[in-house]
PDB file of N, CA and C in Angstrom:
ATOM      1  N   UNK A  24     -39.609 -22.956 -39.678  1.00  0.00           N
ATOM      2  CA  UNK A  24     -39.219 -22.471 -40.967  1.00  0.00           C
ATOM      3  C   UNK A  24     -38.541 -21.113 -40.788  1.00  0.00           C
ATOM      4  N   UNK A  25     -37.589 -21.313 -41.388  1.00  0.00           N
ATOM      5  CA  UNK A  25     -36.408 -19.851 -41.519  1.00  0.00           C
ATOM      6  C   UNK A  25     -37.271 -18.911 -42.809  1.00  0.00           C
ATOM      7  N   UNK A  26     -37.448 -17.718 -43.314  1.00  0.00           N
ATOM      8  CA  UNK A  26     -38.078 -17.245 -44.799  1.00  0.00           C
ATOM      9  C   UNK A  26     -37.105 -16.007 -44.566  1.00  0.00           C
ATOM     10  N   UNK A  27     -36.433 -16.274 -45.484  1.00  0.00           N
ATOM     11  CA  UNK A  27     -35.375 -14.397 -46.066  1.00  0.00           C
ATOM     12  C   UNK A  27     -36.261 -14.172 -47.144  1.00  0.00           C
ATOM     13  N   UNK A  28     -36.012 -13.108 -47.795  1.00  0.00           N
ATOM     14  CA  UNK A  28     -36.472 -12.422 -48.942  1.00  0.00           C
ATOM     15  C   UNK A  28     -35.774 -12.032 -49.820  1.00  0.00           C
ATOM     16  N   UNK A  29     -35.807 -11.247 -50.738  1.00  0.00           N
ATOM     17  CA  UNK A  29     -35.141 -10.972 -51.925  1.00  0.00           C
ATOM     18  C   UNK A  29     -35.137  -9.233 -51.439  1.00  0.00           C
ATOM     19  N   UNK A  30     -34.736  -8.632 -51.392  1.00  0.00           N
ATOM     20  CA  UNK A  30     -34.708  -7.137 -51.231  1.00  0.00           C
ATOM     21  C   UNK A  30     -34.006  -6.673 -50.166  1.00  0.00           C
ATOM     22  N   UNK A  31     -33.640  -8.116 -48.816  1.00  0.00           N
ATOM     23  CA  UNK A  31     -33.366  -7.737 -47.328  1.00  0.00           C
ATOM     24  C   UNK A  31     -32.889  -6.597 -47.098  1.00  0.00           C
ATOM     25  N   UNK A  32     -33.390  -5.930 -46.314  1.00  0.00           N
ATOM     26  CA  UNK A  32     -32.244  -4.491 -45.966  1.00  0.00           C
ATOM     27  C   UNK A  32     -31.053  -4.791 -45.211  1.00  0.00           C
ATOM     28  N   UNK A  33     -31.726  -5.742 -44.085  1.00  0.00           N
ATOM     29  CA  UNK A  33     -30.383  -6.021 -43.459  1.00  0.00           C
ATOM     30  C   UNK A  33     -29.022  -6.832 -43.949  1.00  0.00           C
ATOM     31  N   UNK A  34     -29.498  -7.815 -45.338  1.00  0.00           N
ATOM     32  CA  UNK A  34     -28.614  -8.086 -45.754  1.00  0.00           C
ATOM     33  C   UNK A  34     -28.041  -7.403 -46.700  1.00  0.00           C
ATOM     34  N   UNK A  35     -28.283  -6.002 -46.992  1.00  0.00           N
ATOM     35  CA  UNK A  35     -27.779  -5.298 -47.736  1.00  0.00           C
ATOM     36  C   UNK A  35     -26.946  -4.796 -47.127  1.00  0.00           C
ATOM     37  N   UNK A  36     -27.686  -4.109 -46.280  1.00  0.00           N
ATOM     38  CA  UNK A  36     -26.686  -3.055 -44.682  1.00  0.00           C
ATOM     39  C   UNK A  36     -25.706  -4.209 -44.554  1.00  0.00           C
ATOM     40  N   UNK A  37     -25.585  -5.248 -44.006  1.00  0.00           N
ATOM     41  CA  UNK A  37     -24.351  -6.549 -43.873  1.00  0.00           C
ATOM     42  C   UNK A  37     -23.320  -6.121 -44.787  1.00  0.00           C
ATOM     43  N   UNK A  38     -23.260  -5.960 -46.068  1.00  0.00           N
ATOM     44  CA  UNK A  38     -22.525  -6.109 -47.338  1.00  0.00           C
ATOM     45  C   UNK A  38     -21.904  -4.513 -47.462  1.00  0.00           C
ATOM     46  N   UNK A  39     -22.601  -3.604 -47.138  1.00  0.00           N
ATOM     47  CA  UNK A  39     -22.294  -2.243 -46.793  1.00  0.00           C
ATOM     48  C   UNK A  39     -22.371  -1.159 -45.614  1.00  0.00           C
ATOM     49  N   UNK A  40     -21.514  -1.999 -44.937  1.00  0.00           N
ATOM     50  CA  UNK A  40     -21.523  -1.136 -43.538  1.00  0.00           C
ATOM     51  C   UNK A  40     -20.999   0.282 -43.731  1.00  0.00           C
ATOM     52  N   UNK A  41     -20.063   0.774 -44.369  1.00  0.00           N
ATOM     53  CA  UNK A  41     -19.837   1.756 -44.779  1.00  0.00           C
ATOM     54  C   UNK A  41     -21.112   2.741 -44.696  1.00  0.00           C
ATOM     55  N   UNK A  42     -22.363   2.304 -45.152  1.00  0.00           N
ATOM     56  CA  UNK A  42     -23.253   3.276 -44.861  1.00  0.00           C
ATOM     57  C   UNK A  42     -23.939   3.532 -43.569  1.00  0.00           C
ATOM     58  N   UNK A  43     -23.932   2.720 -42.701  1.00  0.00           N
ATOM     59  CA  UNK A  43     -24.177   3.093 -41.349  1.00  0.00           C
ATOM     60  C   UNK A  43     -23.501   3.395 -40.177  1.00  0.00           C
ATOM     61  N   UNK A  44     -22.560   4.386 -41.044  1.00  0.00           N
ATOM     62  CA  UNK A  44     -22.023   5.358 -39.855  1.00  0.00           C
ATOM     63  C   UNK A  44     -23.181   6.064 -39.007  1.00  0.00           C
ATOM     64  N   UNK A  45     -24.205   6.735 -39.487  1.00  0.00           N
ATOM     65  CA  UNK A  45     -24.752   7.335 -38.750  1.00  0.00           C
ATOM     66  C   UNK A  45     -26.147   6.625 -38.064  1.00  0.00           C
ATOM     67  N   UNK A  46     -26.212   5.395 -38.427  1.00  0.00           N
ATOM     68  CA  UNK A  46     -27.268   4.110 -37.766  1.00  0.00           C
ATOM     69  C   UNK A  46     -26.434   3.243 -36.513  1.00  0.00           C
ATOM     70  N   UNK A  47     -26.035   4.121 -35.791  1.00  0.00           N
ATOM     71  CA  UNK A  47     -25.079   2.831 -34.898  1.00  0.00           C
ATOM     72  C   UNK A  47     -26.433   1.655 -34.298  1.00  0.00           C
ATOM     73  N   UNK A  48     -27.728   2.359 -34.372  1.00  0.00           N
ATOM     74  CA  UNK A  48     -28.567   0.667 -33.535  1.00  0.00           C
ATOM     75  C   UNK A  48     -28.589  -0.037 -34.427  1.00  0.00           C
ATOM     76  N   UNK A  49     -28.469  -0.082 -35.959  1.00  0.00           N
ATOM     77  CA  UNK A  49     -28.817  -0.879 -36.884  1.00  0.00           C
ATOM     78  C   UNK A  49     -26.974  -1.430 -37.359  1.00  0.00           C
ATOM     79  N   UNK A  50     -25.960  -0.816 -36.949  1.00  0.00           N
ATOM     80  CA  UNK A  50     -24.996  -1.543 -36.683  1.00  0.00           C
ATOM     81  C   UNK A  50     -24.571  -2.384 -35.678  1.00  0.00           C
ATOM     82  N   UNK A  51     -25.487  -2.145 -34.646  1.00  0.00           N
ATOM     83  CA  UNK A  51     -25.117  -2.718 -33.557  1.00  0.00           C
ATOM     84  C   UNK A  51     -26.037  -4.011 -33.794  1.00  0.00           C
ATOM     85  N   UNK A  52     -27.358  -3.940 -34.249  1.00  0.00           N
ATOM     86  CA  UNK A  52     -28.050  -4.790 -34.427  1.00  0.00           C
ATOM     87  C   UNK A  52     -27.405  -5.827 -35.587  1.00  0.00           C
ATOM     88  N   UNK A  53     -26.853  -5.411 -36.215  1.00  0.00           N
ATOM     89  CA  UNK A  53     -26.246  -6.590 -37.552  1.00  0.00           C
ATOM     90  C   UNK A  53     -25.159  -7.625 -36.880  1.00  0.00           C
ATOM     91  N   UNK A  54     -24.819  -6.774 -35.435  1.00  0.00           N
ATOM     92  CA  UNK A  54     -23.703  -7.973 -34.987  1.00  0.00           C
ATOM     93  C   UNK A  54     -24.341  -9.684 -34.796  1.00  0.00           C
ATOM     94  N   UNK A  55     -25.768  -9.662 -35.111  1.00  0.00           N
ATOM     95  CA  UNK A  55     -26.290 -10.838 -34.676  1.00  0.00           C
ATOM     96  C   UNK A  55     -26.068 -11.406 -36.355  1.00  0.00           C
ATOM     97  N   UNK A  56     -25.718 -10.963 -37.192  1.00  0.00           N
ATOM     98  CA  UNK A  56     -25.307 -11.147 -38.771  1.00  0.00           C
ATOM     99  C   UNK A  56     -23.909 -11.774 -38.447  1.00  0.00           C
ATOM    100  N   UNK A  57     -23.321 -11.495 -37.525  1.00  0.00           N
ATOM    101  CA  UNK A  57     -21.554 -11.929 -37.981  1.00  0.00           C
ATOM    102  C   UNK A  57     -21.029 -13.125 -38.766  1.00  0.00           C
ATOM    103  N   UNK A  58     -21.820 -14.396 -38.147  1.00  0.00           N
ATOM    104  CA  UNK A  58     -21.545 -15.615 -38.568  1.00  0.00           C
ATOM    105  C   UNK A  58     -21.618 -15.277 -40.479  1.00  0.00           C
ATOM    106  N   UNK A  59     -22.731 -14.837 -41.012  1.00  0.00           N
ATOM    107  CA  UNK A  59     -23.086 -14.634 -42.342  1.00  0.00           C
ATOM    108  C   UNK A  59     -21.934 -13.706 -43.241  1.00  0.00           C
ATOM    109  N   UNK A  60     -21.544 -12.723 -42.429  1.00  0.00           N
ATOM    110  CA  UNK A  60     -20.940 -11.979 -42.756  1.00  0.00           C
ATOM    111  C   UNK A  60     -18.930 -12.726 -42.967  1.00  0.00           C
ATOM    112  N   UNK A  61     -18.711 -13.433 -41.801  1.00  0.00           N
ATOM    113  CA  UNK A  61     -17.805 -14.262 -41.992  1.00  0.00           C
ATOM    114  C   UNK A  61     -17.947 -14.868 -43.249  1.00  0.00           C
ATOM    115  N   UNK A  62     -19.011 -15.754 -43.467  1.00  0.00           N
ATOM    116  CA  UNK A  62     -19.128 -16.813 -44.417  1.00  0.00           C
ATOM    117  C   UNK A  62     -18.873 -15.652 -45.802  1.00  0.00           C
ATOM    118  N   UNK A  63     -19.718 -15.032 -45.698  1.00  0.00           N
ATOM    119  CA  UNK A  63     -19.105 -14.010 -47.212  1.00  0.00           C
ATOM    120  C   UNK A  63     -17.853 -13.568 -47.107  1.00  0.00           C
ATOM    121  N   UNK A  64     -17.365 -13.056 -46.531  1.00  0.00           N
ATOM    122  CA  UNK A  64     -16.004 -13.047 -46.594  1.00  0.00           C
ATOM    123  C   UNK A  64     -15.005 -14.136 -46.913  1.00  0.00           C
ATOM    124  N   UNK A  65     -15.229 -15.445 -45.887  1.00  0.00           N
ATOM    125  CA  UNK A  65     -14.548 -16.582 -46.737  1.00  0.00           C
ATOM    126  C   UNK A  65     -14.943 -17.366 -48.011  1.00  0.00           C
ATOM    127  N   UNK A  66     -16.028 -16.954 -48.299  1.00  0.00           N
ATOM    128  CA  UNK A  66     -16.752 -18.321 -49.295  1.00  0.00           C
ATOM    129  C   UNK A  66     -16.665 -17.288 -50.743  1.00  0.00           C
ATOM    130  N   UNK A  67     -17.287 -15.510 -50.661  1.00  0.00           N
ATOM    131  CA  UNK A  67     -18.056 -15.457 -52.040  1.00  0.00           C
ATOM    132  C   UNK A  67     -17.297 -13.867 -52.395  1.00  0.00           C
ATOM    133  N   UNK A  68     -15.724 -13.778 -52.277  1.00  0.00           N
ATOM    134  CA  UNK A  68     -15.468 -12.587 -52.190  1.00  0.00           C
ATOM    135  C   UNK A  68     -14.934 -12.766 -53.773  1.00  0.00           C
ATOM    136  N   UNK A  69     -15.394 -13.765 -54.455  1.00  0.00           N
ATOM    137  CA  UNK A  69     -15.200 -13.856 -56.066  1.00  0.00           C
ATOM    138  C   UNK A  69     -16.329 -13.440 -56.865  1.00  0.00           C
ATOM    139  N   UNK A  70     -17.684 -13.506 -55.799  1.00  0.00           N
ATOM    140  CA  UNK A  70     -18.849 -13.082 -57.053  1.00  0.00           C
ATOM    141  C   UNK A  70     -18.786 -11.699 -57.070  1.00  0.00           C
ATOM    142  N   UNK A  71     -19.957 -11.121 -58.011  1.00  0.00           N
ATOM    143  CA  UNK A  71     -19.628 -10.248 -58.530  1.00  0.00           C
ATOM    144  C   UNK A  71     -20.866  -9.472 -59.121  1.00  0.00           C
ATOM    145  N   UNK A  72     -21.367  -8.988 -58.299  1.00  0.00           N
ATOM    146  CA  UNK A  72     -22.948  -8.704 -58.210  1.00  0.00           C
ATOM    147  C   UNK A  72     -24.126  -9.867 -57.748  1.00  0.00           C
ATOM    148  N   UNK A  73     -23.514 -11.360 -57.197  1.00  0.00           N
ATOM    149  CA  UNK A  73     -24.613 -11.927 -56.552  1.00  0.00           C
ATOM    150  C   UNK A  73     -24.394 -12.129 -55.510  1.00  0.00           C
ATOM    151  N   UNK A  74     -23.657 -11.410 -54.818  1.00  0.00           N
ATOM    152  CA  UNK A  74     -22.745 -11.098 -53.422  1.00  0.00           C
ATOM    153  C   UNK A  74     -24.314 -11.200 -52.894  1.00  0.00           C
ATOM    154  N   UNK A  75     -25.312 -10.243 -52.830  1.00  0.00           N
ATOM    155  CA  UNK A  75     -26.384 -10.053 -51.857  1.00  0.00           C
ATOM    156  C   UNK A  75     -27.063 -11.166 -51.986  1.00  0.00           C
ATOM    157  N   UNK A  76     -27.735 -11.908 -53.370  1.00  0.00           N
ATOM    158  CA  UNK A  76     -28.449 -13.127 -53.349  1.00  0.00           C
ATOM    159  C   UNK A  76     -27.868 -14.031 -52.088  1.00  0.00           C
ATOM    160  N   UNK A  77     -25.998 -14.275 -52.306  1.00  0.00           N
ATOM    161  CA  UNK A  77     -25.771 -15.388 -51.480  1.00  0.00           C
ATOM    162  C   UNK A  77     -26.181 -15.401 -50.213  1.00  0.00           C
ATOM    163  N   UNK A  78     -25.835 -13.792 -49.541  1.00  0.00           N
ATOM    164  CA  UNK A  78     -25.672 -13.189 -48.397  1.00  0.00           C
ATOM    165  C   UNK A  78     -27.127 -13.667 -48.070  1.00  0.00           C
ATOM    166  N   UNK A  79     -28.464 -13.554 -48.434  1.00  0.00           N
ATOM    167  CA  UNK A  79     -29.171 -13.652 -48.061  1.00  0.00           C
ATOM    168  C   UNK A  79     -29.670 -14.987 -47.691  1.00  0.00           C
ATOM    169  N   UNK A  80     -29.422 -16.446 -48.978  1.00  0.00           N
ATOM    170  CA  UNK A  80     -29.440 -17.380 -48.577  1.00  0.00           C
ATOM    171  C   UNK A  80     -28.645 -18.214 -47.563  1.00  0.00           C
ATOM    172  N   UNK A  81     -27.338 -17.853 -47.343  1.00  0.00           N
ATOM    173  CA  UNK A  81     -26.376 -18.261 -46.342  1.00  0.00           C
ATOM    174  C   UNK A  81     -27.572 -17.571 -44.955  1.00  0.00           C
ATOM    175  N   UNK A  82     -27.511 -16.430 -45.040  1.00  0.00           N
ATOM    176  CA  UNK A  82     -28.098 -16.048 -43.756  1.00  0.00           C
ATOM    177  C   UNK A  82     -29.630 -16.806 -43.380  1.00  0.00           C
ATOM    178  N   UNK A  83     -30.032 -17.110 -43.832  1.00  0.00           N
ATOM    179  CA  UNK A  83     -31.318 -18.101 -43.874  1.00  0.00           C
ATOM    180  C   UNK A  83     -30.518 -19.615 -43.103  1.00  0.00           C
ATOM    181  N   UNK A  84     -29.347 -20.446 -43.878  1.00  0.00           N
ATOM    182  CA  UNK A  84     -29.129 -21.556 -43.368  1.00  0.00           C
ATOM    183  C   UNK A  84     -28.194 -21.151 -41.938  1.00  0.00           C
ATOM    184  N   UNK A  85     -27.740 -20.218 -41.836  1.00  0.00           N
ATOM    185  CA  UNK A  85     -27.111 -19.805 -40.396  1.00  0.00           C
ATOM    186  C   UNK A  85     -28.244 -19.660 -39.189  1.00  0.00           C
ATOM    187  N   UNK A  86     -29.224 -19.110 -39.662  1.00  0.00           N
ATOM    188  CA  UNK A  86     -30.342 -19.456 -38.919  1.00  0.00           C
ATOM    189  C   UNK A  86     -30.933 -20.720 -38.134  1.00  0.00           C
ATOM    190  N   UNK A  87     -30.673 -21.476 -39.513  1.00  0.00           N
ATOM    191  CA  UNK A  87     -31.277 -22.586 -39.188  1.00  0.00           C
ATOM    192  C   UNK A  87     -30.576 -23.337 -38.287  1.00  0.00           C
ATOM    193  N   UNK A  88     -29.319 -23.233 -38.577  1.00  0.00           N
ATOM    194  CA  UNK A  88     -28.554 -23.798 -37.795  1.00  0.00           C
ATOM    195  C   UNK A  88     -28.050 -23.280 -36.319  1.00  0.00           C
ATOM    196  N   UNK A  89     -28.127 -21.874 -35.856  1.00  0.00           N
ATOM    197  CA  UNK A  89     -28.740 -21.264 -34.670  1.00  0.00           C
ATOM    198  C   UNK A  89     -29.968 -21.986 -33.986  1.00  0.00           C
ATOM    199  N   UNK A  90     -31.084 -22.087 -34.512  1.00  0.00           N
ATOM    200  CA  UNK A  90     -32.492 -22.498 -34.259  1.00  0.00           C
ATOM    201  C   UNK A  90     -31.835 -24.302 -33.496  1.00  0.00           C
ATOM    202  N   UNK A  91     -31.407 -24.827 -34.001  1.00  0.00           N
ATOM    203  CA  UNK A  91     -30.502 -26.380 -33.736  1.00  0.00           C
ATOM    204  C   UNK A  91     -30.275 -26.350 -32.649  1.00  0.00           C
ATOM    205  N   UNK A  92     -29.483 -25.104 -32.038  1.00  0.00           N
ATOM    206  CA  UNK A  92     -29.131 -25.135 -30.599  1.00  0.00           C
ATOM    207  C   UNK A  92     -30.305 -24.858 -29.736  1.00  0.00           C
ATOM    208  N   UNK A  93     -31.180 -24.490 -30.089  1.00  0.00           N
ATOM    209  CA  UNK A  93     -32.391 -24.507 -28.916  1.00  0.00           C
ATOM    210  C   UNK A  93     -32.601 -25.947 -28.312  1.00  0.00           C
ATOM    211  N   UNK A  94     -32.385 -25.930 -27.012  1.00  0.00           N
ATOM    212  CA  UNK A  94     -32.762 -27.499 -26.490  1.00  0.00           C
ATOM    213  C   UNK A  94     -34.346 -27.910 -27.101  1.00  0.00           C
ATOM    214  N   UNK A  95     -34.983 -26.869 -26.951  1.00  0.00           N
ATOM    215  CA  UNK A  95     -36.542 -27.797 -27.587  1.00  0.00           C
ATOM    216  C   UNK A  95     -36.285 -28.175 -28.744  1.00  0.00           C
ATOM    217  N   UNK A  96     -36.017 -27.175 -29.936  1.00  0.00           N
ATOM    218  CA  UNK A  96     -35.624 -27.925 -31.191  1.00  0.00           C
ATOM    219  C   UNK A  96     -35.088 -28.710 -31.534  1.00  0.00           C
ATOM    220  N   UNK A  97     -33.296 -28.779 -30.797  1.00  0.00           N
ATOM    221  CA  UNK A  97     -32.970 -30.079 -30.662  1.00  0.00           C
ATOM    222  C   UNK A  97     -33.604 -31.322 -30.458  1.00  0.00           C
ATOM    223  N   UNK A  98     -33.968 -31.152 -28.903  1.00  0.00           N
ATOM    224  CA  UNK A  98     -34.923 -32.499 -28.867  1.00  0.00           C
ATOM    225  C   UNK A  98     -35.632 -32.969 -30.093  1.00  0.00           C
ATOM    226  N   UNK A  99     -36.419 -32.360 -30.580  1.00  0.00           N
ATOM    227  CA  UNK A  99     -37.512 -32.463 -31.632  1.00  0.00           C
ATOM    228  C   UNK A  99     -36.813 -33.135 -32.784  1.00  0.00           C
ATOM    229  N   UNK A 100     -35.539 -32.391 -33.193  1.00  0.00           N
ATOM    230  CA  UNK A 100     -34.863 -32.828 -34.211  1.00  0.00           C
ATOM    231  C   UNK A 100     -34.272 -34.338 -33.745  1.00  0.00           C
ATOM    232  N   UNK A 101     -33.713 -34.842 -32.826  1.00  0.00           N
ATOM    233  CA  UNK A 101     -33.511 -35.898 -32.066  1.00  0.00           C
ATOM    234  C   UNK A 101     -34.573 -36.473 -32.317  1.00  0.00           C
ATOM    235  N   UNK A 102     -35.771 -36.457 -31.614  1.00  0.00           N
ATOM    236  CA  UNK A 102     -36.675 -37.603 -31.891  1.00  0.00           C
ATOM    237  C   UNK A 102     -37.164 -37.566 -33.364  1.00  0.00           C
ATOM    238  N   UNK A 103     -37.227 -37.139 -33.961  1.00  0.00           N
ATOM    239  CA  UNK A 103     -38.032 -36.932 -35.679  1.00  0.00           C
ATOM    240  C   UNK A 103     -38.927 -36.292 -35.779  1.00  0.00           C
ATOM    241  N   UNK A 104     -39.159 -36.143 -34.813  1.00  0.00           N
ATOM    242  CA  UNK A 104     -40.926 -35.115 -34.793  1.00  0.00           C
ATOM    243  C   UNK A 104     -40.638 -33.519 -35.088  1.00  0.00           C
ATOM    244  N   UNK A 105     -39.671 -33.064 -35.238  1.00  0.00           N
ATOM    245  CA  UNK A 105     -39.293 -31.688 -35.686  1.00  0.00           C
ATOM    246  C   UNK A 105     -38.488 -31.978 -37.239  1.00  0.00           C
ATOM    247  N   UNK A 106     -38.888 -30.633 -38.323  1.00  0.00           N
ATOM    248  CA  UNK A 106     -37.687 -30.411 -39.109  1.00  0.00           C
ATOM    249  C   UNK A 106     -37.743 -29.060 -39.632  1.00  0.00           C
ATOM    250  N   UNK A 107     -36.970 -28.789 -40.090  1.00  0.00           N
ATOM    251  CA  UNK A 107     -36.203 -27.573 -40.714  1.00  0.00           C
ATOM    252  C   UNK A 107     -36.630 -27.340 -41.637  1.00  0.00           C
ATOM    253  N   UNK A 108     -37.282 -25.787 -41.764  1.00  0.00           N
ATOM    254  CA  UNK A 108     -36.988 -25.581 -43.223  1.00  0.00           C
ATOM    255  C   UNK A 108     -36.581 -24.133 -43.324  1.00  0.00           C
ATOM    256  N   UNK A 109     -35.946 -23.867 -44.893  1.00  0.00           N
ATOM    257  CA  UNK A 109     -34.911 -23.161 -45.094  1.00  0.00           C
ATOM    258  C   UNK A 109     -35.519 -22.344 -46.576  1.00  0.00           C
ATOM    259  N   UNK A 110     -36.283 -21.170 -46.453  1.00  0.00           N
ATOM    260  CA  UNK A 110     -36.299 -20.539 -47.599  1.00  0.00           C
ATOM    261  C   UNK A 110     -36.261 -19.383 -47.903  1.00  0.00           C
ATOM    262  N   UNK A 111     -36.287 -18.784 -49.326  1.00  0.00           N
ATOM    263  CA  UNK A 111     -35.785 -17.242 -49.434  1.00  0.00           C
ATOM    264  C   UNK A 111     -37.168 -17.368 -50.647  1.00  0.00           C
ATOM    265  N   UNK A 112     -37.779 -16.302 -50.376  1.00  0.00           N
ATOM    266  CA  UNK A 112     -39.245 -15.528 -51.050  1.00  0.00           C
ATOM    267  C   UNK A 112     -38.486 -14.599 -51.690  1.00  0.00           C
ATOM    268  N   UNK A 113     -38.690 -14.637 -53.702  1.00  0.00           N
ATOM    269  CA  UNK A 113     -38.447 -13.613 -54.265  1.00  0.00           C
ATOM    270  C   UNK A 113     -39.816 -12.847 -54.134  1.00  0.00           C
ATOM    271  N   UNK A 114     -39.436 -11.532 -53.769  1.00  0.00           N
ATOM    272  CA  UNK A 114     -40.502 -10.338 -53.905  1.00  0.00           C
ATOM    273  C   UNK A 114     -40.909  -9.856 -55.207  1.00  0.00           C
ATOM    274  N   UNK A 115     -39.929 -10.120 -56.292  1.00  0.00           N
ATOM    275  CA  UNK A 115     -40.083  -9.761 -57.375  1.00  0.00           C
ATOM    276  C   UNK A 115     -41.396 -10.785 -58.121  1.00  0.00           C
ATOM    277  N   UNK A 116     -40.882 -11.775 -57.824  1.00  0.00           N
ATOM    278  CA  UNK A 116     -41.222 -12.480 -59.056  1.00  0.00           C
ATOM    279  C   UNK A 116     -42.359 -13.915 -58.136  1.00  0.00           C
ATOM    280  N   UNK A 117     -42.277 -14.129 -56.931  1.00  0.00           N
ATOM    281  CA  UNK A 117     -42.985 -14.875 -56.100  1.00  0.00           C
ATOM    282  C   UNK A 117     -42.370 -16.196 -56.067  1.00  0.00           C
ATOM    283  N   UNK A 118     -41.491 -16.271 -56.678  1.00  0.00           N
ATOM    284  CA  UNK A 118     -40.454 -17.448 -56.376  1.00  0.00           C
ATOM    285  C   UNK A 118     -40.501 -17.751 -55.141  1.00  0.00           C
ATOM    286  N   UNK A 119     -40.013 -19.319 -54.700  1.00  0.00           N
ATOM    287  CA  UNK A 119     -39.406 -19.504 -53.515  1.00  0.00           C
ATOM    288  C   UNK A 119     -38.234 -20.423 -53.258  1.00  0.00           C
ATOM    289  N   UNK A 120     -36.954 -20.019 -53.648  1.00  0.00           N
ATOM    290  CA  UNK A 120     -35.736 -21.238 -53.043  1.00  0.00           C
ATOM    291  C   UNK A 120     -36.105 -22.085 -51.800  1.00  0.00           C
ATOM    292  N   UNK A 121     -35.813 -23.395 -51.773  1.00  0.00           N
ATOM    293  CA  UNK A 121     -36.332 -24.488 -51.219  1.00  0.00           C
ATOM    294  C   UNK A 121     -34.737 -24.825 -50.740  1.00  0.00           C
ATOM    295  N   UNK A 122     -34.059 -24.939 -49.553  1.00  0.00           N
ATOM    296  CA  UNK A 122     -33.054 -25.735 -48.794  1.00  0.00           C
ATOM    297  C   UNK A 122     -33.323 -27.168 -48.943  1.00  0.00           C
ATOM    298  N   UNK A 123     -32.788 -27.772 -50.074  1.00  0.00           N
ATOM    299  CA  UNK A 123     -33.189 -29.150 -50.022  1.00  0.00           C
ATOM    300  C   UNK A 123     -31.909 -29.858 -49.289  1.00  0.00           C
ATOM    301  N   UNK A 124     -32.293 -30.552 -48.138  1.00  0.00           N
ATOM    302  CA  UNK A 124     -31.564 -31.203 -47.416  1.00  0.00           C
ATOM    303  C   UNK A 124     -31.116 -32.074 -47.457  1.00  0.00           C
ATOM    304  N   UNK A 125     -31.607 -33.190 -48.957  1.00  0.00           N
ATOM    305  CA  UNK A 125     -31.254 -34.529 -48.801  1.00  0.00           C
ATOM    306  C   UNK A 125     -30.103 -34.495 -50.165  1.00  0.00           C
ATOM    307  N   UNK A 126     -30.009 -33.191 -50.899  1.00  0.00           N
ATOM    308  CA  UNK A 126     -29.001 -33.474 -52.322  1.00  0.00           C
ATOM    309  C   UNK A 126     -27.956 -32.233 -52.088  1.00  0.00           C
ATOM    310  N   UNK A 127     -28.226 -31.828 -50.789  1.00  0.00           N
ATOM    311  CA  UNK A 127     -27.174 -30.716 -50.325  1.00  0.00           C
ATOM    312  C   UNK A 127     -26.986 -30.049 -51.391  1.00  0.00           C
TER     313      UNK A 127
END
């Protein structure tokens, strides 16, 4: 199981690098963000204050799909005996978005 949150710092820092000029480890550390950061750039440069919600759920299924390339997981996912899951914990409110896989 992948779990983002609702508040992420790092997916905030992602969306505003501008502020970590003076954090270069925590810029250097977001390069493992790129894939996410791509995807916002091509997919959500129309929203308009839910820029961070997306950012955070995209970065959850980029995960998951990282995690895929592990040969053990693979395997697992190959035979059926492994699966995925994909969610984001609101802090606010105790919600939990569910990656439902079968209605995409």
């Amino acid at each position: 199981m992948v779990c983002g949150h609702t508040d992420c710092g790092a997916m905030g820092a992602l969306l505003h690098q501008e502020k970590l000029q003076e954090l270069p480890a925590v810029k250097a550390w977001l390069q493992h963000a790129e894939t996410t950061m791509r995807i916002m750039k091509n997919l959500y440069t129309h929203l308009q204050g839910d820029e961070f919600a997306a950012a955070i759920r995209e970065n959850v299924l980029v995960q998951l799909d990282h995690l895929k390339t592990h040969p053990a997981v693979a395997t697992g996912l190959r035979r059926g005996n492994l699966r995925l899951h994909g969610w984001v914990y609101s802090i606010g409110t105790g919600d939990v978005w569910v990656k439902d896989w079968e209605n995409k």
